Amino acid sequence: MTREEKSIAIEELTAQLAGTNIIYVSDISGLNAETTSDLRRACFKAGIKLEVVKNTLLAKAMEASDNDYGDLPSVLTGNSAIFISDIANAPGKIIKDFRKKSDKPVLKGAFINSEIYIGDDQLEALATIKSKEELIGEIIGLLQSPAQRVISALQNHFKDEEVA
């Protein structure tokens, strides 16, 4: 890869990083072609972009980015692939699902809304993070609950008056 090609690749990676707040870095080496294809297909269906990257180029893109990736560049050793998503827990769920059949992908780290997660031991926590939509749904449910109880109590009260 020429210096110019590397520069272009870093610019493209920097632009991708600027467009998201959710990035997972994993090792997918050792997966056979069929499993890798299945992983890519699952990512595509979930709206996740999966890309194998060169560690040095990704580290330079992280450095050039406006985001603070903290210690995340320290995990960029060996083979690396990035998962870019709009939903915080989606890559974690896919990695966890694939780990039922194989020991790969191995989570190296993640950057989610300015929070840094390092190590494969973080996978369970990342897979169970609630998405923005799930949180909004829970809040709406909590807000509706008291109102529903009041309406139900009023309906029961008026039914009791009609009977009397």
PDB file of C-alpha atoms in Angstrom:
ATOM      1  CA  MET A   1       0.000   0.000   0.000  1.00  0.00           C
ATOM      2  CA  THR A   2       1.486   3.326  -1.025  1.00  0.00           C
ATOM      3  CA  ARG A   3       1.666   6.327   1.257  1.00  0.00           C
ATOM      4  CA  GLU A   4      -1.106   8.005  -0.741  1.00  0.00           C
ATOM      5  CA  GLU A   5      -3.351   4.934  -0.475  1.00  0.00           C
ATOM      6  CA  LYS A   6      -2.752   4.823   3.282  1.00  0.00           C
ATOM      7  CA  SER A   7      -3.615   8.507   3.575  1.00  0.00           C
ATOM      8  CA  ILE A   8      -6.882   7.964   1.684  1.00  0.00           C
ATOM      9  CA  ALA A   9      -7.715   4.917   3.832  1.00  0.00           C
ATOM     10  CA  ILE A  10      -7.103   6.923   7.025  1.00  0.00           C
ATOM     11  CA  GLU A  11      -9.347   9.740   5.758  1.00  0.00           C
ATOM     12  CA  GLU A  12     -12.112   7.258   4.941  1.00  0.00           C
ATOM     13  CA  LEU A  13     -11.825   5.573   8.355  1.00  0.00           C
ATOM     14  CA  THR A  14     -11.801   8.966  10.097  1.00  0.00           C
ATOM     15  CA  ALA A  15     -14.998   9.907   8.241  1.00  0.00           C
ATOM     16  CA  GLN A  16     -16.632   6.620   9.259  1.00  0.00           C
ATOM     17  CA  LEU A  17     -15.654   7.144  12.887  1.00  0.00           C
ATOM     18  CA  ALA A  18     -16.997  10.707  12.806  1.00  0.00           C
ATOM     19  CA  GLY A  19     -20.359   9.412  11.633  1.00  0.00           C
ATOM     20  CA  THR A  20     -20.983   7.123  14.596  1.00  0.00           C
ATOM     21  CA  ASN A  21     -20.783   6.868  18.364  1.00  0.00           C
ATOM     22  CA  ILE A  22     -20.851   3.059  18.403  1.00  0.00           C
ATOM     23  CA  ILE A  23     -17.805   1.046  17.369  1.00  0.00           C
ATOM     24  CA  TYR A  24     -16.828  -2.463  18.378  1.00  0.00           C
ATOM     25  CA  VAL A  25     -13.343  -3.819  17.644  1.00  0.00           C
ATOM     26  CA  SER A  26     -12.987  -7.584  17.452  1.00  0.00           C
ATOM     27  CA  ASP A  27     -10.804 -10.383  16.171  1.00  0.00           C
ATOM     28  CA  ILE A  28     -12.535 -12.491  13.532  1.00  0.00           C
ATOM     29  CA  SER A  29      -9.392 -14.283  12.348  1.00  0.00           C
ATOM     30  CA  GLY A  30      -9.698 -18.032  12.113  1.00  0.00           C
ATOM     31  CA  LEU A  31     -13.305 -17.972  10.932  1.00  0.00           C
ATOM     32  CA  ASN A  32     -13.751 -20.003   7.772  1.00  0.00           C
ATOM     33  CA  ALA A  33     -15.229 -18.417   4.647  1.00  0.00           C
ATOM     34  CA  GLU A  34     -18.734 -19.753   5.296  1.00  0.00           C
ATOM     35  CA  THR A  35     -18.846 -18.509   8.900  1.00  0.00           C
ATOM     36  CA  THR A  36     -17.399 -15.137   7.919  1.00  0.00           C
ATOM     37  CA  SER A  37     -20.057 -14.860   5.222  1.00  0.00           C
ATOM     38  CA  ASP A  38     -22.756 -15.734   7.788  1.00  0.00           C
ATOM     39  CA  LEU A  39     -21.380 -13.062  10.135  1.00  0.00           C
ATOM     40  CA  ARG A  40     -21.384 -10.437   7.395  1.00  0.00           C
ATOM     41  CA  ARG A  41     -24.942 -11.402   6.422  1.00  0.00           C
ATOM     42  CA  ALA A  42     -26.144 -11.144  10.046  1.00  0.00           C
ATOM     43  CA  CYS A  43     -24.466  -7.746  10.390  1.00  0.00           C
ATOM     44  CA  PHE A  44     -26.057  -6.512   7.162  1.00  0.00           C
ATOM     45  CA  LYS A  45     -29.533  -7.613   8.341  1.00  0.00           C
ATOM     46  CA  ALA A  46     -28.994  -5.796  11.646  1.00  0.00           C
ATOM     47  CA  GLY A  47     -27.788  -2.602   9.947  1.00  0.00           C
ATOM     48  CA  ILE A  48     -24.215  -3.048  11.157  1.00  0.00           C
ATOM     49  CA  LYS A  49     -21.219  -2.298   8.976  1.00  0.00           C
ATOM     50  CA  LEU A  50     -18.459  -4.884   9.395  1.00  0.00           C
ATOM     51  CA  GLU A  51     -15.027  -4.072   8.023  1.00  0.00           C
ATOM     52  CA  VAL A  52     -11.616  -5.686   8.434  1.00  0.00           C
ATOM     53  CA  VAL A  53      -9.068  -2.931   9.057  1.00  0.00           C
ATOM     54  CA  LYS A  54      -5.344  -2.435   9.408  1.00  0.00           C
ATOM     55  CA  ASN A  55      -4.504  -1.631  13.018  1.00  0.00           C
ATOM     56  CA  THR A  56      -2.094   1.213  12.255  1.00  0.00           C
ATOM     57  CA  LEU A  57      -4.569   2.894   9.917  1.00  0.00           C
ATOM     58  CA  LEU A  58      -7.416   2.580  12.445  1.00  0.00           C
ATOM     59  CA  ALA A  59      -5.186   3.932  15.229  1.00  0.00           C
ATOM     60  CA  LYS A  60      -4.284   6.962  13.105  1.00  0.00           C
ATOM     61  CA  ALA A  61      -7.958   7.495  12.203  1.00  0.00           C
ATOM     62  CA  MET A  62      -8.874   7.371  15.905  1.00  0.00           C
ATOM     63  CA  GLU A  63      -6.125   9.872  16.646  1.00  0.00           C
ATOM     64  CA  ALA A  64      -7.402  12.215  13.909  1.00  0.00           C
ATOM     65  CA  SER A  65     -11.006  11.901  15.098  1.00  0.00           C
ATOM     66  CA  ASP A  66     -12.797  14.422  17.305  1.00  0.00           C
ATOM     67  CA  ASN A  67     -13.829  11.579  19.644  1.00  0.00           C
ATOM     68  CA  ASP A  68     -11.637  10.560  22.560  1.00  0.00           C
ATOM     69  CA  TYR A  69     -11.038   6.823  22.196  1.00  0.00           C
ATOM     70  CA  GLY A  70      -8.980   6.625  25.384  1.00  0.00           C
ATOM     71  CA  ASP A  71      -7.200   3.260  25.666  1.00  0.00           C
ATOM     72  CA  LEU A  72      -9.096   1.680  22.758  1.00  0.00           C
ATOM     73  CA  PRO A  73      -6.127   1.978  20.325  1.00  0.00           C
ATOM     74  CA  SER A  74      -4.130  -0.217  22.744  1.00  0.00           C
ATOM     75  CA  VAL A  75      -6.240  -3.256  21.738  1.00  0.00           C
ATOM     76  CA  LEU A  76      -5.288  -2.893  18.079  1.00  0.00           C
ATOM     77  CA  THR A  77      -3.011  -5.907  17.791  1.00  0.00           C
ATOM     78  CA  GLY A  78      -3.296  -8.972  15.597  1.00  0.00           C
ATOM     79  CA  ASN A  79      -6.235  -9.080  13.203  1.00  0.00           C
ATOM     80  CA  SER A  80      -8.947  -6.485  13.755  1.00  0.00           C
ATOM     81  CA  ALA A  81     -12.423  -5.925  12.401  1.00  0.00           C
ATOM     82  CA  ILE A  82     -14.719  -3.060  13.307  1.00  0.00           C
ATOM     83  CA  PHE A  83     -18.465  -3.201  13.734  1.00  0.00           C
ATOM     84  CA  ILE A  84     -20.128   0.187  13.200  1.00  0.00           C
ATOM     85  CA  SER A  85     -23.738   0.483  14.314  1.00  0.00           C
ATOM     86  CA  ASP A  86     -26.477   2.935  15.259  1.00  0.00           C
ATOM     87  CA  ILE A  87     -27.760   0.646  18.030  1.00  0.00           C
ATOM     88  CA  ALA A  88     -25.434   0.218  21.019  1.00  0.00           C
ATOM     89  CA  ASN A  89     -26.171  -3.422  21.801  1.00  0.00           C
ATOM     90  CA  ALA A  90     -26.600  -4.797  18.245  1.00  0.00           C
ATOM     91  CA  PRO A  91     -22.936  -5.765  17.590  1.00  0.00           C
ATOM     92  CA  GLY A  92     -22.702  -7.256  21.083  1.00  0.00           C
ATOM     93  CA  LYS A  93     -25.758  -9.417  20.448  1.00  0.00           C
ATOM     94  CA  ILE A  94     -24.397 -10.625  17.107  1.00  0.00           C
ATOM     95  CA  ILE A  95     -20.972 -11.437  18.557  1.00  0.00           C
ATOM     96  CA  LYS A  96     -22.603 -13.242  21.478  1.00  0.00           C
ATOM     97  CA  ASP A  97     -24.857 -15.196  19.111  1.00  0.00           C
ATOM     98  CA  PHE A  98     -21.904 -16.266  16.956  1.00  0.00           C
ATOM     99  CA  ARG A  99     -19.972 -17.328  20.038  1.00  0.00           C
ATOM    100  CA  LYS A 100     -22.559 -20.070  20.628  1.00  0.00           C
ATOM    101  CA  LYS A 101     -21.076 -21.935  17.630  1.00  0.00           C
ATOM    102  CA  SER A 102     -17.442 -20.834  17.783  1.00  0.00           C
ATOM    103  CA  ASP A 103     -14.937 -19.071  20.036  1.00  0.00           C
ATOM    104  CA  LYS A 104     -14.773 -16.174  17.560  1.00  0.00           C
ATOM    105  CA  PRO A 105     -15.290 -13.263  17.156  1.00  0.00           C
ATOM    106  CA  VAL A 106     -13.357 -12.162  20.222  1.00  0.00           C
ATOM    107  CA  LEU A 107     -14.258  -8.705  21.484  1.00  0.00           C
ATOM    108  CA  LYS A 108     -11.181  -6.511  21.876  1.00  0.00           C
ATOM    109  CA  GLY A 109     -12.991  -3.349  22.876  1.00  0.00           C
ATOM    110  CA  ALA A 110     -15.806  -0.952  22.138  1.00  0.00           C
ATOM    111  CA  PHE A 111     -16.566   2.763  22.036  1.00  0.00           C
ATOM    112  CA  ILE A 112     -20.187   3.544  22.859  1.00  0.00           C
ATOM    113  CA  ASN A 113     -21.332   7.139  23.311  1.00  0.00           C
ATOM    114  CA  SER A 114     -17.931   8.276  24.644  1.00  0.00           C
ATOM    115  CA  GLU A 115     -17.595   5.260  26.973  1.00  0.00           C
ATOM    116  CA  ILE A 116     -14.674   2.870  26.457  1.00  0.00           C
ATOM    117  CA  TYR A 117     -14.991  -0.868  27.071  1.00  0.00           C
ATOM    118  CA  ILE A 118     -11.830  -2.979  26.910  1.00  0.00           C
ATOM    119  CA  GLY A 119     -11.700  -6.767  26.803  1.00  0.00           C
ATOM    120  CA  ASP A 120     -13.805  -9.760  25.884  1.00  0.00           C
ATOM    121  CA  ASP A 121     -15.173  -9.928  29.445  1.00  0.00           C
ATOM    122  CA  GLN A 122     -17.280  -6.838  28.601  1.00  0.00           C
ATOM    123  CA  LEU A 123     -19.326  -8.704  25.955  1.00  0.00           C
ATOM    124  CA  GLU A 124     -22.185  -9.715  28.252  1.00  0.00           C
ATOM    125  CA  ALA A 125     -22.628  -6.160  29.532  1.00  0.00           C
ATOM    126  CA  LEU A 126     -22.484  -4.714  26.012  1.00  0.00           C
ATOM    127  CA  ALA A 127     -25.006  -7.207  24.631  1.00  0.00           C
ATOM    128  CA  THR A 128     -27.506  -6.262  27.340  1.00  0.00           C
ATOM    129  CA  ILE A 129     -27.204  -2.481  27.035  1.00  0.00           C
ATOM    130  CA  LYS A 130     -30.637  -1.095  26.336  1.00  0.00           C
ATOM    131  CA  SER A 131     -31.054   0.738  23.056  1.00  0.00           C
ATOM    132  CA  LYS A 132     -32.459   4.263  22.917  1.00  0.00           C
ATOM    133  CA  GLU A 133     -35.769   2.893  21.610  1.00  0.00           C
ATOM    134  CA  GLU A 134     -35.993   0.331  24.442  1.00  0.00           C
ATOM    135  CA  LEU A 135     -35.352   3.028  27.052  1.00  0.00           C
ATOM    136  CA  ILE A 136     -37.982   5.335  25.536  1.00  0.00           C
ATOM    137  CA  GLY A 137     -40.460   2.439  25.512  1.00  0.00           C
ATOM    138  CA  GLU A 138     -39.797   1.724  29.186  1.00  0.00           C
ATOM    139  CA  ILE A 139     -40.196   5.392  30.123  1.00  0.00           C
ATOM    140  CA  ILE A 140     -43.488   5.640  28.218  1.00  0.00           C
ATOM    141  CA  GLY A 141     -44.674   2.459  29.946  1.00  0.00           C
ATOM    142  CA  LEU A 142     -43.762   3.894  33.341  1.00  0.00           C
ATOM    143  CA  LEU A 143     -45.520   7.164  32.555  1.00  0.00           C
ATOM    144  CA  GLN A 144     -48.656   5.403  31.318  1.00  0.00           C
ATOM    145  CA  SER A 145     -48.893   3.055  34.280  1.00  0.00           C
ATOM    146  CA  PRO A 146     -50.140   5.582  36.905  1.00  0.00           C
ATOM    147  CA  ALA A 147     -52.601   7.118  34.443  1.00  0.00           C
ATOM    148  CA  GLN A 148     -53.999   3.683  33.608  1.00  0.00           C
ATOM    149  CA  ARG A 149     -54.476   2.915  37.305  1.00  0.00           C
ATOM    150  CA  VAL A 150     -56.364   6.190  37.835  1.00  0.00           C
ATOM    151  CA  ILE A 151     -58.626   5.537  34.825  1.00  0.00           C
ATOM    152  CA  SER A 152     -59.259   1.989  35.994  1.00  0.00           C
ATOM    153  CA  ALA A 153     -60.109   3.169  39.513  1.00  0.00           C
ATOM    154  CA  LEU A 154     -62.490   5.834  38.129  1.00  0.00           C
ATOM    155  CA  GLN A 155     -64.198   3.297  35.874  1.00  0.00           C
ATOM    156  CA  ASN A 156     -64.658   0.911  38.787  1.00  0.00           C
ATOM    157  CA  HIS A 157     -65.994   3.760  40.934  1.00  0.00           C
ATOM    158  CA  PHE A 158     -68.598   4.761  38.339  1.00  0.00           C
ATOM    159  CA  LYS A 159     -69.617   1.119  37.789  1.00  0.00           C
ATOM    160  CA  ASP A 160     -70.174   0.776  41.522  1.00  0.00           C
ATOM    161  CA  GLU A 161     -72.375   3.942  41.537  1.00  0.00           C
ATOM    162  CA  GLU A 162     -74.479   2.638  38.615  1.00  0.00           C
ATOM    163  CA  VAL A 163     -75.137  -0.618  40.455  1.00  0.00           C
ATOM    164  CA  ALA A 164     -76.161   1.191  43.644  1.00  0.00           C
TER     165      ALA A 164
END
